[in-house]
Structure formats: C-alpha cells, structure tokens
Tab-separated table of C-alpha atoms in Angstrom:
chain	number	residue	atom	x	y	z
A	1	MET	CA	-15.673	-7.629	15.944
A	2	ALA	CA	-17.451	-4.283	15.746
A	3	ILE	CA	-16.652	-1.618	13.170
A	4	VAL	CA	-16.976	2.057	14.004
A	5	LYS	CA	-18.776	3.445	10.966
A	6	LYS	CA	-18.252	7.136	11.572
A	7	ARG	CA	-16.351	9.388	13.925
A	8	ASP	CA	-17.738	8.611	17.354
A	9	VAL	CA	-17.920	11.360	19.958
A	10	LEU	CA	-17.773	8.773	22.720
A	11	LEU	CA	-14.727	6.937	21.398
A	12	GLY	CA	-12.958	9.987	19.951
A	13	GLU	CA	-9.334	9.066	19.272
A	14	ILE	CA	-9.282	6.251	21.817
A	15	LYS	CA	-6.999	3.357	21.010
A	16	GLY	CA	-6.249	0.446	23.292
A	17	ARG	CA	-7.942	-1.773	25.805
A	18	ILE	CA	-11.017	-0.885	27.880
A	19	GLY	CA	-11.929	-3.852	30.066
A	20	PRO	CA	-12.874	-6.791	27.815
A	21	VAL	CA	-12.800	-4.627	24.642
A	22	VAL	CA	-9.881	-3.500	22.476
A	23	VAL	CA	-10.227	-0.392	20.288
A	24	THR	CA	-7.874	-0.490	17.318
A	25	SER	CA	-7.760	0.239	13.601
A	26	VAL	CA	-7.424	-2.347	10.832
A	27	ARG	CA	-6.544	-0.973	7.398
A	28	ASN	CA	-7.644	2.522	8.463
A	29	VAL	CA	-11.010	1.257	9.745
A	30	LYS	CA	-11.587	1.702	13.449
A	31	VAL	CA	-12.768	-1.554	15.058
A	32	LEU	CA	-13.710	-2.899	18.464
A	33	LYS	CA	-12.611	-6.432	19.268
A	34	ALA	CA	-12.926	-8.697	22.236
A	35	ALA	CA	-9.658	-8.727	24.134
A	36	PRO	CA	-7.662	-11.947	23.827
A	37	VAL	CA	-7.982	-14.359	26.699
A	38	HIS	CA	-4.751	-14.660	28.617
A	39	LYS	CA	-3.897	-18.298	29.222
A	40	VAL	CA	-1.557	-18.454	32.172
A	41	ASN	CA	-0.841	-22.151	32.339
A	42	LYS	CA	-0.353	-22.834	28.669
A	43	LYS	CA	2.994	-24.560	28.150
A	44	LYS	CA	5.069	-23.440	25.212
A	45	LYS	CA	5.270	-26.310	22.773
A	46	LYS	CA	8.589	-27.484	21.456
A	47	LYS	CA	9.276	-27.098	17.752
A	48	ALA	CA	8.822	-30.817	17.051
A	49	GLU	CA	5.397	-30.835	18.758
A	50	LEU	CA	3.962	-28.040	16.630
A	51	PRO	CA	1.745	-28.955	13.679
A	52	PRO	CA	3.496	-28.718	10.270
A	53	GLN	CA	1.325	-25.794	9.235
A	54	ASN	CA	2.598	-23.684	12.142
A	55	LEU	CA	6.215	-24.288	11.209
A	56	LYS	CA	5.600	-23.485	7.542
A	57	LEU	CA	3.583	-20.388	8.369
A	58	ALA	CA	6.311	-19.055	10.633
A	59	LEU	CA	8.902	-19.440	7.867
A	60	ILE	CA	6.855	-17.750	5.159
A	61	SER	CA	5.429	-15.031	7.400
A	62	THR	CA	8.913	-14.024	8.505
A	63	PHE	CA	10.121	-13.817	4.924
A	64	ILE	CA	7.086	-11.928	3.598
A	65	SER	CA	7.106	-9.521	6.571
A	66	GLY	CA	10.514	-8.284	5.475
A	67	ALA	CA	9.244	-7.686	1.959
A	68	LYS	CA	5.854	-6.325	3.016
A	69	LYS	CA	6.362	-2.986	1.303
A	70	LEU	CA	6.876	-4.716	-2.059
A	71	VAL	CA	4.232	-7.382	-1.500
A	72	ASN	CA	1.625	-4.686	-0.813
A	73	ILE	CA	2.238	-3.433	-4.347
A	74	GLY	CA	2.824	-6.789	-6.018
A	75	PHE	CA	-0.228	-8.548	-4.623
A	76	ASN	CA	-2.473	-5.475	-4.582
A	77	ASN	CA	-5.390	-6.827	-6.582
A	78	LYS	CA	-8.811	-5.257	-6.183
A	79	LYS	CA	-10.433	-8.594	-6.994
A	80	ASN	CA	-8.636	-10.243	-4.106
A	81	VAL	CA	-10.821	-10.672	-1.050
A	82	ASN	CA	-7.734	-11.055	1.117
A	83	ALA	CA	-5.252	-8.297	1.788
A	84	ALA	CA	-2.007	-8.358	-0.143
A	85	PHE	CA	0.025	-9.796	2.708
A	86	GLN	CA	-2.390	-12.693	3.270
A	87	SER	CA	-2.509	-13.445	-0.470
A	88	ALA	CA	1.282	-13.534	-0.649
A	89	VAL	CA	1.539	-15.801	2.389
A	90	LYS	CA	-1.156	-18.116	1.010
A	91	TYR	CA	0.551	-18.461	-2.379
A	92	ASN	CA	4.043	-18.981	-1.036
A	93	LEU	CA	2.882	-21.348	1.668
A	94	ALA	CA	1.488	-23.587	-1.059
A	95	HIS	CA	4.392	-23.296	-3.501
A	96	ALA	CA	7.641	-22.240	-1.830
A	97	ILE	CA	8.190	-24.659	1.059
A	98	THR	CA	10.260	-27.831	0.851
A	99	GLY	CA	11.304	-30.535	3.293
A	100	THR	CA	9.458	-32.585	5.874
A	101	LYS	CA	8.488	-31.832	9.450
A	102	PRO	CA	10.261	-30.420	11.416
A	103	ASN	CA	12.914	-29.466	8.845
A	104	PHE	CA	10.947	-27.244	6.520
A	105	GLU	CA	12.896	-24.795	4.374
A	106	ILE	CA	12.062	-21.964	2.038
A	107	ASN	CA	12.552	-22.822	-1.629
A	108	TYR	CA	13.865	-19.374	-2.573
A	109	PRO	CA	13.619	-19.731	-6.386
A	110	LYS	CA	9.903	-20.503	-6.006
A	111	ILE	CA	9.103	-17.427	-3.912
A	112	VAL	CA	6.714	-15.000	-5.621
A	113	ILE	CA	6.379	-11.419	-4.346
A	114	SER	CA	4.247	-10.054	-7.163
A	115	GLN	CA	1.536	-11.394	-9.445
A	116	GLY	CA	0.241	-9.690	-12.582
A	117	ASN	CA	-0.036	-9.671	-16.337
A	118	ARG	CA	2.606	-7.099	-17.245
A	119	GLU	CA	5.747	-8.199	-19.088
A	120	MET	CA	8.122	-9.968	-16.706
A	121	ALA	CA	11.840	-9.354	-16.509
A	122	TRP	CA	13.814	-11.304	-19.118
A	123	SER	CA	17.220	-12.874	-18.529
A	124	SER	CA	17.750	-11.211	-15.175
A	125	ARG	CA	21.137	-11.632	-13.515
A	126	ILE	CA	22.862	-10.722	-10.284
A	127	ILE	CA	26.560	-9.986	-9.928
A	128	ALA	CA	28.672	-8.674	-7.058
A	129	GLU	CA	31.649	-6.724	-8.411
A	130	LYS	CA	32.395	-4.672	-5.296
A	131	LYS	CA	32.272	-5.381	-1.590
A	132	ASP	CA	28.751	-5.157	-0.106
A	133	THR	CA	27.300	-4.196	-3.497
A	134	VAL	CA	25.183	-6.125	-5.965
A	135	THR	CA	24.203	-5.241	-9.510
A	136	ILE	CA	21.006	-6.623	-10.965
A	137	SER	CA	20.561	-6.536	-14.715
A	138	TRP	CA	17.828	-7.558	-17.124
A	139	GLU	CA	17.057	-7.421	-20.839
A	140	ILE	CA	14.240	-6.208	-23.066
A	141	PRO	CA	13.578	-8.484	-26.066
A	142	ASP	CA	13.138	-7.052	-29.574
A	143	THR	CA	9.578	-8.347	-29.730
A	144	VAL	CA	8.412	-6.062	-26.904
A	145	LYS	CA	7.176	-2.527	-27.584
A	146	LEU	CA	9.631	-0.375	-25.661
A	147	ARG	CA	7.410	2.717	-25.715
A	148	GLU	CA	4.729	0.768	-23.825
A	149	ILE	CA	6.872	-0.730	-21.083
A	150	GLY	CA	10.153	1.193	-21.175
A	151	ASN	CA	9.047	3.602	-18.421
A	152	ASP	CA	7.947	0.855	-16.023
A	153	ASN	CA	9.391	1.165	-12.548
A	154	ALA	CA	11.602	-1.606	-11.211
A	155	PHE	CA	11.054	-3.031	-7.733
A	156	ILE	CA	13.865	-5.187	-6.389
A	157	LEU	CA	14.186	-7.344	-3.302
A	158	CYS	CA	17.573	-8.581	-2.086
A	159	TYR	CA	17.200	-11.094	0.749
A	160	ASP	CA	20.210	-11.775	2.921
A	161	VAL	CA	19.762	-15.382	4.075
A	162	SER	CA	22.625	-15.199	6.556
A	163	SER	CA	21.210	-12.259	8.504
A	164	GLN	CA	17.564	-12.909	7.448
A	165	ARG	CA	17.286	-9.304	6.349
A	166	ALA	CA	15.404	-7.972	3.325
A	167	VAL	CA	16.853	-5.027	1.428
A	168	ILE	CA	14.141	-3.312	-0.585
A	169	SER	CA	14.629	-1.062	-3.596
A	170	ASP	CA	11.227	0.280	-4.566
A	171	ASN	CA	10.672	2.433	-7.595
A	172	CYS	CA	14.431	2.418	-7.987
A	173	THR	CA	14.888	2.739	-11.730
A	174	SER	CA	13.090	2.354	-15.049
A	175	ARG	CA	12.902	-0.847	-17.072
A	176	SER	CA	14.815	0.758	-19.916
A	177	ALA	CA	17.808	1.376	-17.597
A	178	LEU	CA	18.501	-2.396	-17.850
A	179	SER	CA	20.459	-2.562	-14.577
A	180	TYR	CA	20.507	-1.337	-10.997
A	181	THR	CA	23.273	-1.317	-8.419
A	182	ARG	CA	22.388	-1.620	-4.753
A	183	LYS	CA	24.632	-1.052	-1.762
A	184	LEU	CA	23.967	-3.568	0.989
A	185	THR	CA	24.641	-3.337	4.697
A	186	ALA	CA	28.300	-3.073	5.608
A	187	GLY	CA	29.723	-6.324	6.870
A	188	SER	CA	27.686	-8.514	4.539
A	189	SER	CA	30.793	-10.126	3.125
A	190	GLY	CA	30.315	-13.875	2.695
A	191	HIS	CA	26.529	-13.623	3.025
A	192	LEU	CA	24.207	-15.458	0.636
A	193	ILE	CA	21.853	-13.072	-1.208
A	194	HIS	CA	18.713	-14.037	-3.146
A	195	ALA	CA	17.261	-11.401	-5.476
A	196	TYR	CA	13.809	-10.858	-6.993
A	197	ILE	CA	12.559	-8.259	-9.448
A	198	PHE	CA	9.226	-7.079	-10.796
A	199	PHE	CA	7.974	-4.097	-12.763
A	200	VAL	CA	5.061	-1.736	-12.218
A	201	SER	CA	3.492	0.521	-14.831
A	202	PRO	CA	3.981	4.283	-14.299
A	203	ASP	CA	0.278	4.674	-13.352
A	204	GLN	CA	0.717	1.841	-10.792
A	205	LYS	CA	-2.267	-0.031	-12.274
A	206	SER	CA	-0.424	-2.964	-13.785
A	207	VAL	CA	2.282	-5.159	-12.263
A	208	SER	CA	4.348	-8.023	-13.603
A	209	ARG	CA	4.914	-11.364	-11.939
A	210	SER	CA	8.118	-11.345	-9.924
A	211	ASP	CA	11.162	-13.033	-11.388
A	212	TYR	CA	13.747	-14.862	-9.296
A	213	VAL	CA	16.975	-13.219	-10.418
A	214	GLY	CA	19.275	-15.695	-8.704
A	215	SER	CA	21.568	-16.007	-5.732
A	216	ILE	CA	25.115	-14.915	-5.040
A	217	VAL	CA	27.629	-15.096	-2.186
A	218	LEU	CA	29.040	-11.640	-1.528
A	219	PRO	CA	32.841	-11.352	-1.862
B	1	MET	CA	-35.578	-14.396	-1.865
B	2	ALA	CA	-35.871	-14.851	-5.615
B	3	THR	CA	-38.369	-12.871	-7.645
B	4	LEU	CA	-40.172	-13.981	-10.795
B	5	ARG	CA	-40.019	-11.337	-13.529
B	6	PRO	CA	-42.499	-11.055	-16.398
B	7	GLY	CA	-41.615	-13.049	-19.484
B	8	SER	CA	-42.897	-15.938	-21.571
B	9	LEU	CA	-41.667	-18.447	-18.989
B	10	GLY	CA	-40.864	-15.978	-16.228
B	11	THR	CA	-37.359	-15.076	-15.054
B	12	LEU	CA	-36.082	-15.929	-11.622
B	13	ILE	CA	-33.842	-13.298	-10.014
B	14	GLY	CA	-32.455	-13.628	-6.485
B	15	ARG	CA	-31.561	-16.312	-3.988
B	16	VAL	CA	-33.321	-19.609	-3.327
B	17	GLY	CA	-31.591	-21.616	-0.615
B	18	ASN	CA	-27.961	-22.021	-1.666
B	19	MET	CA	-28.646	-21.032	-5.286
B	20	VAL	CA	-28.563	-17.485	-6.615
B	21	PHE	CA	-29.915	-16.351	-10.003
B	22	TYR	CA	-28.910	-13.110	-11.697
B	23	GLU	CA	-28.286	-11.493	-15.073
B	24	LEU	CA	-24.757	-11.769	-16.461
B	25	ASN	CA	-23.820	-10.520	-19.937
B	26	GLY	CA	-27.433	-10.636	-21.084
B	27	LYS	CA	-28.102	-14.119	-19.745
B	28	ILE	CA	-29.826	-15.317	-16.603
B	29	VAL	CA	-27.368	-17.515	-14.735
B	30	GLY	CA	-27.690	-19.587	-11.584
B	31	ARG	CA	-24.937	-20.734	-9.264
B	32	THR	CA	-24.467	-21.971	-5.719
B	33	ILE	CA	-23.666	-19.372	-3.098
B	34	GLY	CA	-22.070	-19.586	0.318
B	35	VAL	CA	-19.060	-21.305	1.817
B	36	VAL	CA	-18.126	-24.615	0.195
B	37	ASP	CA	-16.599	-27.054	2.666
B	38	SER	CA	-15.004	-29.416	0.184
B	39	TYR	CA	-14.575	-29.855	-3.538
B	40	SER	CA	-14.693	-33.082	-5.522
B	41	ASP	CA	-11.664	-34.112	-7.587
B	42	ALA	CA	-13.534	-33.112	-10.745
B	43	GLN	CA	-14.157	-29.640	-9.315
B	44	LEU	CA	-10.544	-29.286	-8.222
B	45	GLY	CA	-9.442	-30.461	-11.678
B	46	ASN	CA	-11.653	-27.807	-13.252
B	47	GLN	CA	-10.211	-25.117	-10.975
B	48	MET	CA	-6.681	-26.240	-11.809
B	49	GLY	CA	-7.550	-26.168	-15.523
B	50	PHE	CA	-8.845	-22.610	-15.166
B	51	GLY	CA	-5.665	-21.560	-13.414
B	52	LEU	CA	-3.399	-23.179	-15.994
B	53	THR	CA	-5.314	-21.763	-18.964
B	54	THR	CA	-5.218	-18.280	-17.431
B	55	LEU	CA	-1.460	-18.528	-16.944
B	56	LEU	CA	-1.073	-19.881	-20.486
B	57	LEU	CA	-2.925	-16.988	-22.124
B	58	ASN	CA	-1.655	-14.082	-19.991
B	59	PRO	CA	1.641	-13.532	-21.834
B	60	VAL	CA	0.036	-13.846	-25.294
B	61	ASN	CA	-2.901	-11.526	-24.670
B	62	GLN	CA	-1.999	-9.122	-27.496
B	63	PHE	CA	-1.453	-12.027	-29.886
B	64	ILE	CA	-4.807	-13.700	-29.243
B	65	ARG	CA	-6.509	-10.314	-29.457
B	66	ALA	CA	-5.493	-10.285	-33.132
B	67	GLY	CA	-5.745	-14.058	-33.541
B	68	PHE	CA	-9.374	-14.378	-32.456
B	69	LYS	CA	-10.637	-10.892	-33.409
B	70	THR	CA	-12.494	-12.076	-36.501
B	71	THR	CA	-13.320	-15.626	-35.362
B	72	PRO	CA	-17.098	-16.190	-34.994
B	73	LYS	CA	-18.130	-16.061	-31.345
B	74	GLU	CA	-21.187	-16.575	-29.219
B	75	PRO	CA	-23.054	-13.394	-28.215
B	76	GLY	CA	-21.286	-11.651	-25.337
B	77	TRP	CA	-17.972	-13.412	-25.937
B	78	ASN	CA	-14.717	-11.638	-26.722
B	79	PHE	CA	-11.386	-12.832	-28.091
B	80	HIS	CA	-10.245	-14.003	-24.665
B	81	SER	CA	-13.424	-15.961	-23.910
B	82	LEU	CA	-13.018	-17.884	-27.147
B	83	ALA	CA	-9.287	-18.530	-26.742
B	84	PHE	CA	-9.854	-19.585	-23.152
B	85	SER	CA	-12.705	-21.921	-24.023
B	86	LEU	CA	-10.871	-23.600	-26.920
B	87	ASN	CA	-7.636	-24.112	-25.035
B	88	LYS	CA	-9.229	-25.256	-21.805
B	89	LYS	CA	-11.248	-27.874	-23.680
B	90	ASN	CA	-8.538	-29.064	-26.053
B	91	ALA	CA	-5.085	-28.285	-24.683
B	92	LEU	CA	-5.264	-29.723	-21.187
B	93	THR	CA	-4.420	-33.329	-20.377
B	94	GLY	CA	-4.405	-35.499	-17.292
B	95	LYS	CA	-6.609	-35.694	-14.245
B	96	TYR	CA	-6.345	-33.765	-10.988
B	97	PRO	CA	-3.759	-33.283	-9.505
B	98	ASN	CA	-1.761	-33.972	-12.678
B	99	VAL	CA	-3.492	-31.602	-15.084
B	100	GLU	CA	-0.959	-30.316	-17.635
B	101	ILE	CA	-0.869	-28.176	-20.750
B	102	ASP	CA	-0.346	-30.122	-23.978
B	103	PHE	CA	1.523	-27.490	-25.969
B	104	THR	CA	1.048	-29.402	-29.236
B	105	LYS	CA	-2.688	-28.698	-29.031
B	106	VAL	CA	-2.601	-25.049	-27.968
B	107	ILE	CA	-4.364	-22.639	-30.363
B	108	PHE	CA	-3.447	-18.948	-30.510
B	109	SER	CA	-5.425	-17.910	-33.596
B	110	MET	CA	-8.287	-19.261	-35.691
B	111	GLY	CA	-9.500	-18.285	-39.150
B	112	GLY	CA	-9.764	-19.159	-42.820
B	113	LEU	CA	-6.617	-17.540	-44.220
B	114	PRO	CA	-4.521	-20.236	-45.917
B	115	LEU	CA	-1.247	-21.250	-44.325
B	116	PRO	CA	1.929	-21.519	-46.403
B	117	LYS	CA	3.603	-24.809	-47.198
B	118	ASN	CA	6.243	-26.405	-45.054
B	119	PRO	CA	6.507	-23.976	-42.085
B	120	GLN	CA	9.616	-24.678	-39.997
B	121	VAL	CA	11.686	-23.298	-37.186
B	122	LYS	CA	15.302	-23.845	-36.210
B	123	LEU	CA	17.709	-22.471	-33.660
B	124	ALA	CA	20.629	-20.589	-35.199
B	125	GLY	CA	22.963	-19.227	-32.581
B	126	ASN	CA	20.989	-16.765	-30.494
B	127	CYS	CA	18.100	-16.597	-32.958
B	128	LEU	CA	14.958	-18.497	-33.796
B	129	GLU	CA	14.706	-18.726	-37.586
B	130	PHE	CA	11.176	-19.282	-38.885
B	131	SER	CA	10.787	-20.193	-42.552
B	132	TRP	CA	8.010	-21.247	-44.944
B	133	GLU	CA	7.192	-21.576	-48.643
B	134	ALA	CA	4.921	-18.745	-49.761
B	135	ASP	CA	2.860	-20.870	-52.198
B	136	PRO	CA	1.356	-17.885	-54.100
B	137	GLU	CA	-0.933	-20.045	-56.230
B	138	THR	CA	-3.150	-21.106	-53.324
B	139	LYS	CA	-6.539	-19.372	-53.431
B	140	GLY	CA	-6.990	-16.758	-50.700
B	141	ASN	CA	-3.305	-15.987	-50.299
B	142	ASP	CA	-2.082	-12.438	-50.576
B	143	GLU	CA	1.548	-11.478	-50.906
B	144	ARG	CA	1.062	-8.749	-48.279
B	145	ASP	CA	-0.133	-11.183	-45.580
B	146	GLN	CA	2.130	-10.973	-42.578
B	147	VAL	CA	3.501	-13.696	-40.365
B	148	MET	CA	2.544	-13.932	-36.664
B	149	LEU	CA	4.858	-15.851	-34.365
B	150	VAL	CA	4.913	-17.117	-30.807
B	151	ALA	CA	7.934	-18.411	-28.909
B	152	TYR	CA	6.532	-19.676	-25.605
B	153	PHE	CA	8.677	-20.473	-22.562
B	154	PRO	CA	6.608	-22.928	-20.485
B	155	GLU	CA	8.979	-23.018	-17.489
B	156	THR	CA	8.641	-19.307	-16.757
B	157	LEU	CA	5.284	-18.809	-18.506
B	158	GLN	CA	6.697	-16.031	-20.658
B	159	ALA	CA	6.268	-15.524	-24.380
B	160	MET	CA	7.857	-13.584	-27.188
B	161	THR	CA	5.259	-12.673	-29.773
B	162	VAL	CA	5.323	-11.073	-33.216
B	163	GLN	CA	1.972	-9.825	-34.514
B	164	SER	CA	3.069	-8.096	-37.721
B	165	GLY	CA	6.167	-9.883	-38.946
B	166	SER	CA	7.656	-10.358	-42.381
B	167	PRO	CA	5.366	-10.527	-45.427
B	168	ARG	CA	4.381	-13.966	-46.700
B	169	THR	CA	6.604	-13.626	-49.768
B	170	SER	CA	9.787	-13.050	-47.761
B	171	GLU	CA	9.508	-16.666	-46.548
B	172	LYS	CA	11.457	-16.124	-43.314
B	173	HIS	CA	11.448	-14.210	-40.050
B	174	THR	CA	14.045	-14.201	-37.288
B	175	ILE	CA	13.532	-13.598	-33.587
B	176	LEU	CA	16.558	-12.604	-31.527
B	177	LEU	CA	16.436	-14.391	-28.174
B	178	PRO	CA	17.573	-12.827	-24.912
B	179	SER	CA	20.831	-14.193	-23.506
B	180	PHE	CA	19.413	-16.892	-21.282
B	181	LYS	CA	21.313	-18.650	-18.555
B	182	GLY	CA	21.192	-22.437	-18.642
B	183	LYS	CA	18.673	-24.622	-20.423
B	184	LYS	CA	15.416	-23.282	-21.841
B	185	VAL	CA	12.500	-25.049	-23.495
B	186	ILE	CA	10.754	-23.052	-26.226
B	187	GLU	CA	7.422	-23.998	-27.831
B	188	THR	CA	6.912	-22.360	-31.217
B	189	TYR	CA	3.818	-21.403	-33.229
B	190	ILE	CA	3.145	-19.675	-36.545
B	191	ALA	CA	0.085	-18.012	-38.081
B	192	PHE	CA	-0.637	-15.433	-40.786
B	193	ILE	CA	-2.754	-12.294	-40.827
B	194	SER	CA	-3.988	-10.195	-43.748
B	195	GLU	CA	-2.767	-6.634	-44.224
B	196	ASP	CA	-6.165	-5.175	-43.224
B	197	ARG	CA	-6.233	-7.382	-40.045
B	198	GLU	CA	-9.629	-8.776	-41.079
B	199	ARG	CA	-8.518	-12.309	-41.959
B	200	VAL	CA	-6.298	-14.630	-39.981
B	201	SER	CA	-5.112	-18.227	-40.308
B	202	ASN	CA	-5.168	-20.985	-37.730
B	203	SER	CA	-2.050	-21.103	-35.614
B	204	VAL	CA	0.200	-24.105	-36.206
B	205	TYR	CA	2.490	-25.731	-33.663
B	206	LEU	CA	6.000	-25.907	-35.133
B	207	GLY	CA	7.680	-27.896	-32.398
B	208	GLN	CA	9.819	-27.674	-29.331
B	209	ILE	CA	13.241	-26.008	-29.361
B	210	ILE	CA	15.753	-26.668	-26.614
B	211	TRP	CA	18.168	-23.840	-25.883
B	212	ASP	CA	21.212	-24.913	-23.909
B	213	ASN	CA	24.316	-22.750	-23.731
B	214	GLN	CA	26.166	-24.979	-21.262
C-alpha cells in the first residue's frame, strides 16, 4: 500500500480504480492500494462451514458499526496503535461472545463501548414510562467531587435487539442532570432494548468506562 | 545499530539484533523488539497480572496518590509505580489463565502513622459505618489525624473513596451507598493521614460486605 505524502499534481483529487491500482483515503490519508482480485468461481460458504472466528467477527462488527460514533470517542486512545473501531472489536470479540459454533450470541451485559479512567456511572437504570420512550438515570455518590465531574457529558447507546438498530445520544446531557429521556423510533413497541452509558470530560480528554445500564421490553 | 557511549564501562544505545537499548527515566534499559509470535504461560500470566493491577488501581488513583506520597521510593518512581509494584507482587494469586486479585492483600497506602485499635465496618441500611477506637495514648497519634476509606466494588471495578474523612477522635465515619440493584460485593479498607498530609498509616483490610436488597 502506497501513501501519498503531499498533494500530488498527477493524482489531484482522483479517487477510485485505475487499472490494478485503487486510489482512496484512509483516515484522511490518501493511499494507493492494489485492487482486490476478483474470484469468479469462489462458492459462498454456508454458515456452518465458516470458521468460528468469522461468525463471531460478523456479530461484533455489526453491533459496533451501529455504535461507531460513540466507539470513536470511547476507544479514542492516543496510545492505541489500532484505530478506535478495531480496538472495540478486538475487546468485545474476546469478552462479549457466548455460545458454541455455529450458535454464537452477543453477551450484551459484557459489551464495552468505552474504556477510560474517569468515574463510571453509578447505579444506572432504564425505565420505559411512555410508548417508544426510555428514561436512563444514574446517581452521583457523596464521595465524588461534584465540581470535578458534574459537567461531564453523557453518551448513551440504546440498542434495539429486535430491529438490530442502535440509537445514539451523544453529548446529550451533563452528569449532574442524573437522567435523560430518549424517544425511540415509532413502532418499537414490544422491542427489547439494551442501554449503555459513559461520560466524557468537558475538554474531551478523559472518558469513563461504559456501564451496562440494563435491558427493558418497551410497552 | 547500537552505539557505545563514553563512560566507565561504556553505555550501549541502539539496536543489536532483536534487542534495543535506550535511556528511560535516567536508566539504560534493554528489551526485545519486533513481532513476537507466541508468549509462554509465564509471560501471559505477567501480562494478565499487569492488566488486573491496572484495573485495580484505576478507580483509587486519587487515594493512592495520598497513600503513597510520602512512602520511600526508588529514584524515578512515583506513587503509582510503588502502588503498582507492591500490589502486583503481593495481591495477585493463581497461575495463568486463573490469575486473580486477592483483596485481603491489597495495599492502598503505606507509612508509619499508627493505626487505631479495633477498626471495624458494618452495613447499616444504605450506609457503610466505619468505626474504631482512637487510642490517644499511642505514640505518634494526633487527634487531628483524619480517616481515609475505600469501599471497592470488585464486580464493576469501581470504588468509593474518602481521603479526608472524620478526625481520629470522632471514632466513626459513614459512607452513604448508591441505591444498587441486586447483590453487590464490597471490599473495605481503612487508613489514617495526618493533618499536614505528610504522614500516613498502612491501609488495613476490614473485610467483605455483601449488599443484597432482594
């Protein structure tokens, strides 16, 4: 893979395939890659024939893709060699999969969408008082200095298992607000929702580990 | 390529094969470099121990900052290096892949300030009640020493900490717990710190509290 170091007169704003080469950009860096080889006769393998890793990876990648916006903040660590998405997939692949081949499942309480040293959410809860609406609440213990963490921003993920859809609330409220109400997609009645929460400092330099709030079936 | 720098025995800086030598915190260190194909069980155990100790100390960072501030350290070490070293060596049990934290051996502060007699903790409703006997006659005690407390939740790796609690003479301090759902295990610790923050006691494990509101 070649990297275009500076603006190239020859390449200009070219993007796409030129013969055996593909010009694209990866994380805002323009790169040249060999084009993938098209295998015409390759038979699509059945689910049971795939290696376990493929099945697990598909599960986790699908989940994390929906929460990519949050994961990019939660796993954004300068020390990490891997990008945030890869780090999140790697962690959850190792910790949040249960079952045996070919019936792997996501262990939702074990999913982590953010890693950091900031104070986690305490005693978080999810309730659904109205139709298509969930309220997530949390507490701040007496032992914590409110002036240090009270202005932290809350980031919340509600994952609808039934429709496999992630509803993201980024930067939605402050930690001191102690609760947040989120309207979900209309017609979600009867759907199972898993919720996660983490906090980010106002300067965005420090994040907490994500907390699994719980699950609820919408009325 | 490594270079030999002037010195009584010379100093090697750079890469020789799969080893690299460089200066780190005033010391010349050497380590292997490059992709490692496989790790031995001992290496994996060490990595797991590092991970566990890091997770253990993260939520009590402010506490150990005070707890190990005045403890003698090797040159270039800080409070975290010392806390990490002590707990990794003493508070981990088992062999890979079953390395675990032994919470009875965890240390969150170290120093010469005397501890009071008979420190205890009990669960009273939604509160953790810590108590002790001040024992004012013991040499080195001061009535203005303050209690430091840790309530550690091993399942979620969270901790509630108090760094400047009640004075020694008040003989009790209460921590209000959040309203947890279900069963919670709480590991508790106590230590004391002088008013000027220059002297600190060893931390003492007070025991495990089980919270269950079901």
